XYZ file of C-alpha atoms in Angstrom:
387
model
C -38.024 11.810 -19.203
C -36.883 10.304 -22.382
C -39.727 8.448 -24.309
C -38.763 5.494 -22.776
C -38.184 6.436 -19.056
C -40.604 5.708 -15.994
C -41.145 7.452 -13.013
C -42.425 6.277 -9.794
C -45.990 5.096 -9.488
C -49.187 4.759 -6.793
C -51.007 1.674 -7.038
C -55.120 1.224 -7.947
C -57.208 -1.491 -9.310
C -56.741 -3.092 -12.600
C -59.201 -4.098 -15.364
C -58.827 -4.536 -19.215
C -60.305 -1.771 -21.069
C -59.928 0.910 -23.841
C -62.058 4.002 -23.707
C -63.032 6.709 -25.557
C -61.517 9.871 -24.119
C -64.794 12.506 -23.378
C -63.240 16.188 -23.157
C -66.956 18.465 -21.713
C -64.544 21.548 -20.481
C -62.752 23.958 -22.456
C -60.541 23.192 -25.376
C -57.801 21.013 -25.737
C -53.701 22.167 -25.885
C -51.749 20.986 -28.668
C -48.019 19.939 -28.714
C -46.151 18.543 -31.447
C -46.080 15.007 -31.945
C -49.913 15.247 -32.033
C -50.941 14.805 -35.253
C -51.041 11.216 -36.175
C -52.633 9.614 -32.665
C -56.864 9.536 -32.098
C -57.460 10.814 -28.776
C -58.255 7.755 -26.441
C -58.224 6.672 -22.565
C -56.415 3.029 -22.218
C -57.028 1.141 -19.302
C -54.439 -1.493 -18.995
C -54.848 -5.512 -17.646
C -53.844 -6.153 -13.906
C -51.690 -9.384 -13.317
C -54.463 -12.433 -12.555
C -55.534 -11.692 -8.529
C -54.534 -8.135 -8.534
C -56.010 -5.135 -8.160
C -54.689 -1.179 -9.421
C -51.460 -0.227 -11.295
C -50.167 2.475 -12.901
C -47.862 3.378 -16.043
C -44.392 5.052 -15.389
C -43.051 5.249 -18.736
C -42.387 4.132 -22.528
C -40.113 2.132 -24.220
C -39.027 1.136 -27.502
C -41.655 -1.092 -29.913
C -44.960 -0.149 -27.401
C -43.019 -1.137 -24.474
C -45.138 0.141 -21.495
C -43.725 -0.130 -17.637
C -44.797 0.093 -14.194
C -46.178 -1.997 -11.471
C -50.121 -3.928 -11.114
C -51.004 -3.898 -7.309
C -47.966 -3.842 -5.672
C -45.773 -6.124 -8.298
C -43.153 -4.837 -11.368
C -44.870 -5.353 -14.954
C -44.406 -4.900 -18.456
C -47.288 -4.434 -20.847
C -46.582 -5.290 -24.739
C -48.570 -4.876 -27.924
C -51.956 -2.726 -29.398
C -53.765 -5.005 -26.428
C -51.083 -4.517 -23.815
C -50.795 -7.694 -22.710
C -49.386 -7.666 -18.854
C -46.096 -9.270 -17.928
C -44.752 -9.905 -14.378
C -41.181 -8.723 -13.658
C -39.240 -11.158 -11.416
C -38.306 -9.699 -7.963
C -34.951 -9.906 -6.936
C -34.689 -12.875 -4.495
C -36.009 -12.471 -1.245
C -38.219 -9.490 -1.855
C -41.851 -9.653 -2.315
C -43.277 -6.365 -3.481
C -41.745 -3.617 -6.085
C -42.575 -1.739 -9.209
C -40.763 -0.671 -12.528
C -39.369 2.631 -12.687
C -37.534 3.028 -16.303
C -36.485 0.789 -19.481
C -33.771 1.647 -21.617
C -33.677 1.703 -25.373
C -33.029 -2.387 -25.446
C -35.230 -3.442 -22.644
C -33.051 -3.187 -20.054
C -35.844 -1.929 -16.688
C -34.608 -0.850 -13.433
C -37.051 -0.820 -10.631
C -37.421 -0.842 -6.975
C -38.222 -3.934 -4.632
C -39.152 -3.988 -0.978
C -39.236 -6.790 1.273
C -41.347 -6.855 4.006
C -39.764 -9.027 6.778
C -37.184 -6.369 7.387
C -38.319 -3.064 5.599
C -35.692 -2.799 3.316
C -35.542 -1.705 -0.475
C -33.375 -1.848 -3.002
C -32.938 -0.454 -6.868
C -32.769 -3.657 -8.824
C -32.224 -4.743 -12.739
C -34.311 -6.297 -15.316
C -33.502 -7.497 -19.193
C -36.566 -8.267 -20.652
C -36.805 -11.355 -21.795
C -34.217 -12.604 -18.696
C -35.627 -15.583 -16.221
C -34.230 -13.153 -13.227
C -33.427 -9.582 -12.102
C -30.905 -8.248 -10.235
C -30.540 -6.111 -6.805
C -27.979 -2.944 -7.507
C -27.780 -1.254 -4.601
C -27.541 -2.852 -0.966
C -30.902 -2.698 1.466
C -31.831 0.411 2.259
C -33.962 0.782 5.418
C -37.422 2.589 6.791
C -39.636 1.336 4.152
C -37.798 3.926 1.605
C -38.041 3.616 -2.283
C -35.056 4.087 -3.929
C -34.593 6.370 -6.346
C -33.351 4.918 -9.490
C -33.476 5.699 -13.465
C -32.290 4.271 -17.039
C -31.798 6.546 -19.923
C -31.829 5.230 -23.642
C -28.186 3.823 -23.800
C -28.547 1.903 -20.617
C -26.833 4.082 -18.214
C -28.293 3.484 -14.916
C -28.149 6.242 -11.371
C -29.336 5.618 -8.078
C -28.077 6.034 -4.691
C -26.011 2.976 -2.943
C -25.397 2.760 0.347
C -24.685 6.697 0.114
C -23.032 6.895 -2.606
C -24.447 8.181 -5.454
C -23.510 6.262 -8.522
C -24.020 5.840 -12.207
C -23.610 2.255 -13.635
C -22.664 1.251 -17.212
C -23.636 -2.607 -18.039
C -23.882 -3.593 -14.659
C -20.746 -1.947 -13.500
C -20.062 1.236 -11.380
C -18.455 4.078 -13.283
C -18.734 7.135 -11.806
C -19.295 8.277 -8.069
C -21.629 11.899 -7.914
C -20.069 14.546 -5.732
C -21.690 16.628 -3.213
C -21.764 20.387 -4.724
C -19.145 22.038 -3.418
C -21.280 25.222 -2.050
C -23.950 22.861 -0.459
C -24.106 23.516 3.360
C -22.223 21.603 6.536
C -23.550 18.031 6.500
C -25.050 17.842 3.138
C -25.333 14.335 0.960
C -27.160 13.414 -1.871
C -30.242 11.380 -0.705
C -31.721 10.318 -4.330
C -30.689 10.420 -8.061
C -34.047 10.980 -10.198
C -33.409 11.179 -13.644
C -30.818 11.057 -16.271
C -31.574 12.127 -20.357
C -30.262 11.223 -23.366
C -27.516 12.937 -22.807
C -26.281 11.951 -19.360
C -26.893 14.848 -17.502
C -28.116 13.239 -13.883
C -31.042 15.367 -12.052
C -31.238 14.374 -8.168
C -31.718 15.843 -4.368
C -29.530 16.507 -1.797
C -30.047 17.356 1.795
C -27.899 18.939 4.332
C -28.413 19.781 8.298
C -26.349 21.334 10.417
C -27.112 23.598 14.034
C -26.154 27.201 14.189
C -25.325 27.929 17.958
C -24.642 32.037 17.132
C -28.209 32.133 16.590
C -29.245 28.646 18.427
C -30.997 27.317 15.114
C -30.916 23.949 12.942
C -30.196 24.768 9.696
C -31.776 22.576 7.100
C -31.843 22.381 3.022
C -33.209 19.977 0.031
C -32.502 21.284 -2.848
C -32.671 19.182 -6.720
C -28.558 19.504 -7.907
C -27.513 18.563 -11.658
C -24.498 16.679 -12.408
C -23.336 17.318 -16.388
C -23.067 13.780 -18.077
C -19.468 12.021 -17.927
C -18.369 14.084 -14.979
C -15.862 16.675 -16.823
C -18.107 19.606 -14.992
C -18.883 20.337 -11.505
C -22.797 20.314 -10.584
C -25.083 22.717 -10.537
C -27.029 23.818 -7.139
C -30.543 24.469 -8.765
C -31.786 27.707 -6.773
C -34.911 27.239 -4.605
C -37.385 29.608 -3.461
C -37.233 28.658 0.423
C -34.704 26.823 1.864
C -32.633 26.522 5.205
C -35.883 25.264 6.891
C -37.268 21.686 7.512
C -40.383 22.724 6.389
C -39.503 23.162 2.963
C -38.188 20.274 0.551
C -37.612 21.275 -3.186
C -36.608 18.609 -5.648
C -36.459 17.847 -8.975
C -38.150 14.860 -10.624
C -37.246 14.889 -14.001
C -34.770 16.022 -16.634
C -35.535 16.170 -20.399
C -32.730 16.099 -23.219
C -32.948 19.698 -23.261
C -31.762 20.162 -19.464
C -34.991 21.568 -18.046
C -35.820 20.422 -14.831
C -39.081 19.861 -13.515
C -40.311 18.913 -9.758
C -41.695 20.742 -7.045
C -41.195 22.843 -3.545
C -42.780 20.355 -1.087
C -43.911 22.776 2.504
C -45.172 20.700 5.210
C -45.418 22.189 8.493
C -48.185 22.066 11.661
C -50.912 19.850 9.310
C -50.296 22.585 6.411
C -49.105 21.587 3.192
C -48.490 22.977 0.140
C -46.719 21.964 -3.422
C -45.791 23.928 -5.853
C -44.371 23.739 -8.950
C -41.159 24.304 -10.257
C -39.249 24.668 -13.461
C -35.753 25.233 -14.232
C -33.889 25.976 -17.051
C -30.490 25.765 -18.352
C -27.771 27.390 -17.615
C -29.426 27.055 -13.979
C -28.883 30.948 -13.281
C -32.304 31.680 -11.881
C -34.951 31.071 -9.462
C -37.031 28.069 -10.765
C -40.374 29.305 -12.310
C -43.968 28.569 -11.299
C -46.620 27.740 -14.126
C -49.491 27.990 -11.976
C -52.276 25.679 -10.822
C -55.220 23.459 -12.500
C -58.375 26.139 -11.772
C -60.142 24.315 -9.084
C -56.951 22.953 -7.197
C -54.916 24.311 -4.267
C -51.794 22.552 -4.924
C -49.390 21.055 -7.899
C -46.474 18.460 -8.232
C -44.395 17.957 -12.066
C -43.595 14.222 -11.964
C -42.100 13.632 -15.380
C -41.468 15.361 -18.437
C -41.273 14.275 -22.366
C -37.809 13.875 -23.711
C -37.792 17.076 -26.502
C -41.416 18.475 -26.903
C -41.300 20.185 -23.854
C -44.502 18.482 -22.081
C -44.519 18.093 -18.334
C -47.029 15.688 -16.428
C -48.192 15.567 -12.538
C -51.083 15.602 -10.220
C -53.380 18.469 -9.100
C -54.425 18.195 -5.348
C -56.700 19.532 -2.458
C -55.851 19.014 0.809
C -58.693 18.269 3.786
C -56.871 18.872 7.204
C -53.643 17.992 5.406
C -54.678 14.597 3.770
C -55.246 14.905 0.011
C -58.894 14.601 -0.894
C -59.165 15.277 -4.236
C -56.332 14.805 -7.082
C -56.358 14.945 -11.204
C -53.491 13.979 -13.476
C -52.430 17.411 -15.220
C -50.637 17.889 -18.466
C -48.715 21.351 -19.158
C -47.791 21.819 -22.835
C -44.654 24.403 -21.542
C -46.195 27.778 -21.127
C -49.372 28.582 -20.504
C -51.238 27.672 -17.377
C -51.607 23.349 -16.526
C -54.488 21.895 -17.666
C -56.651 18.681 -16.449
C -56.251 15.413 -18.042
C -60.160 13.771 -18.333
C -61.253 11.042 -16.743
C -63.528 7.949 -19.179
C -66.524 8.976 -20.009
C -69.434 7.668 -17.632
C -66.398 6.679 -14.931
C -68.797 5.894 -11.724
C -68.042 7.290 -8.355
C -65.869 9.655 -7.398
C -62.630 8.991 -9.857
C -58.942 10.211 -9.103
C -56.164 10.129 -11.097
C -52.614 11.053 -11.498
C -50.083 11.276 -14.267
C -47.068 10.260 -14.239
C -44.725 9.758 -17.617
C -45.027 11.660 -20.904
C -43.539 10.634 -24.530
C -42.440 12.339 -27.372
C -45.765 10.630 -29.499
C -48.046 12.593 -27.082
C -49.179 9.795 -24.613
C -48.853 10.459 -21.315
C -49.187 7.075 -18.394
C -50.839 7.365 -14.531
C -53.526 5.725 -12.557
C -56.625 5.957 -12.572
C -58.790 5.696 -8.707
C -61.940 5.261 -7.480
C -62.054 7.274 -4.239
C -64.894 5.298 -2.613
C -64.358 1.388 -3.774
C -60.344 1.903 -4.613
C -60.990 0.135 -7.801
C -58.773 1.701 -10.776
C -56.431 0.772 -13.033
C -53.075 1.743 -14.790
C -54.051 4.264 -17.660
C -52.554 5.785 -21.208
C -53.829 8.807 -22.615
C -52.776 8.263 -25.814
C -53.061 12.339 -28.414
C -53.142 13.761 -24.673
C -52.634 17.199 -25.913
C -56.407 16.830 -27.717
C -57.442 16.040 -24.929
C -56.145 18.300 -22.146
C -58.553 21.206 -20.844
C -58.950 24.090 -18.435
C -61.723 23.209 -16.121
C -64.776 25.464 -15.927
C -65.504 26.496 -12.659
């Protein structure tokens, strides 16, 4: 979202590094913002005894947040330097999901004696964090985000809430034209603005035709509350096979996420787009040439980027996946891996900023080595694969 939000992250293996960024396909995609950064592929340091990592976002002063094997960090300065997050008491694994304008982080920590989650708080520079929301059960993350000013959203026993300096201040209503049995399940993002992007789900069984009616569909609540949400529309819906949601919301209101179809060992993603004033169908950019499927994880706060993964499914496990960068029209295009990267490398992307870098992970398919990655002047370095 904004330059300094995260989004949620898969782990890989860590080591210290910064690479030269090798584009061999087709030419690059330019976006504003560009013109001062050198094209480069950053691999970032793992916390001592772990392994993988990934970047979920930017913050103020080369802030850089996520997780390193299954812990919250902070990286800071031109060497990145890792920092662990303290886990809210009791819980033993998490990562970093966002940082506000000051510092303040918000996150998600499991604990593994009971399966629980929670969202939880971090200042930087503070000796603790903080659980917000109360367990949550079935190994769930919970959704949670921070824009610039500090205003924090994530779902609470429930409820879906927004917090201001630690204290609830508004409680997110259920669209009024969402279906029998409906609740918002997860609040995903929240811009500059205020304006709250999230999911809601609804079930309900029709006995006049002996069916269970089902729906996810990504809803938009206007920042401080003085409008009713938006229903964003979805291209299938009223089946469990289909899940649409939105991931991200940029200061501009455009939405991006995905239609998630799952059904009998068949998946499929696709992407979506919506735009304000939320009158339409949401759009489809197309696919990375050489890639069945595509998910929009996060999106730059004004220069209209959007970042996710490119996937191909193998009896409906994904075997192959590349982080993708879209520039806002045109068709997505690959991000590259380091030159002379051995094996068989995956990747996926995961935050974008305003100055052009966009954050992921970086995988080896074979040893599961990897690391958290930057792609610093990404838009010089995006391509159209050839074949």
């Amino acid at each position: 979202m904004n330059g300094i939000r995260l989004r949620s992250v898969t782990a890989a293996a860590g080591a210290a590094a910064v690479l030269a960024g090798l584009i061999t396909a087709a030419g690059p995609a330019a976006a504003a913002g560009a013109a001062a950064c050198a094209p480069a592929i950053e691999l970032l340091p793992a916390l001592p005894g772990m392994t993988g990592g990934s970047v979920a976002g930017f913050g103020a002063g080369g802030l850089v947040v996520g997780q390193s094997g299954d812990r919250p960090v902070y990286w800071t300065g031109a060497e990145h330097t890792v920092h662990a997050v303290p886990l809210p008491a009791g819980y033993d694994r998490g990562s970093v999901k966002a940082v506000s304008a000051k510092g303040l982080m918000v996150g998600t920590a499991l604990r593994s004696s009971d399966n629980t989650a929670v969202a939880f708080t971090h200042q930087q520079g503070a000796a603790a964090s903080r659980a917000l929301t109360a367990p949550a059960p079935g190994h769930a993350e919970v959704a949670v985000d921070v824009n610039e000013a500090g205003r924090v959203v994530a779902v609470d026993a429930g409820v879906a809430k927004e917090w201001v300096n630690g204290k609830a201040v508004r409680e997110l209503p259920v669209p009024a034209d969402a279906i029998p049995g409906s609740k918002v399940v997860s609040l995903n993002g929240i811009n500059k603005r205020g304006d709250i992007v999230g999911t809601v789900t609804g079930s309900y069984f029709d006995a006049d035709n002996d069916i269970e009616v089902t729906k996810t569909f990504p809803v938009v609540w206007p920042a401080g509350g003085g409008y009713p949400p938006y229903s964003l529309q979805v291209w299938n819906g009223y089946h469990r096979a289909y899940s649409t949601v939105g991931r991200d919301i940029d200061d501009r209101g455009r939405v991006v996420g995905l239609e998630d179809y799952y059904y009998r060992n068949d998946p499929l993603l696709t992407p979506a787009v919506w735009q304000k004033p939320y009158d339409a169908l949401p759009t489809d950019p197309g696919r990375v040439k050489g890639y069945h499927d595509l998910e929009f994880n996060g999106s730059s706060p004004t220069t209209n980027v959007a970042v996710g993964t490119a996937t191909t499914f193998e009896e409906s496990w994904p075997s192959r996946f590349q982080a993708v960068y879209w520039p806002g029209k045109g068709a997505p295009l690959a991000l590259p891996f380091p030159a002379g990267t051995p094996g068989t490398p995956l990747s996926r992307a995961f935050a974008a900023g305003d100055d052009d870098r966009v954050g992921g992970t970086l995988l080896d398919r074979e040893t599961r080595q990897g690391s958290a990655v930057i792609w610093t002047c990404a838009s010089k370095q995006a391509y159209a694969p050839q074949g």
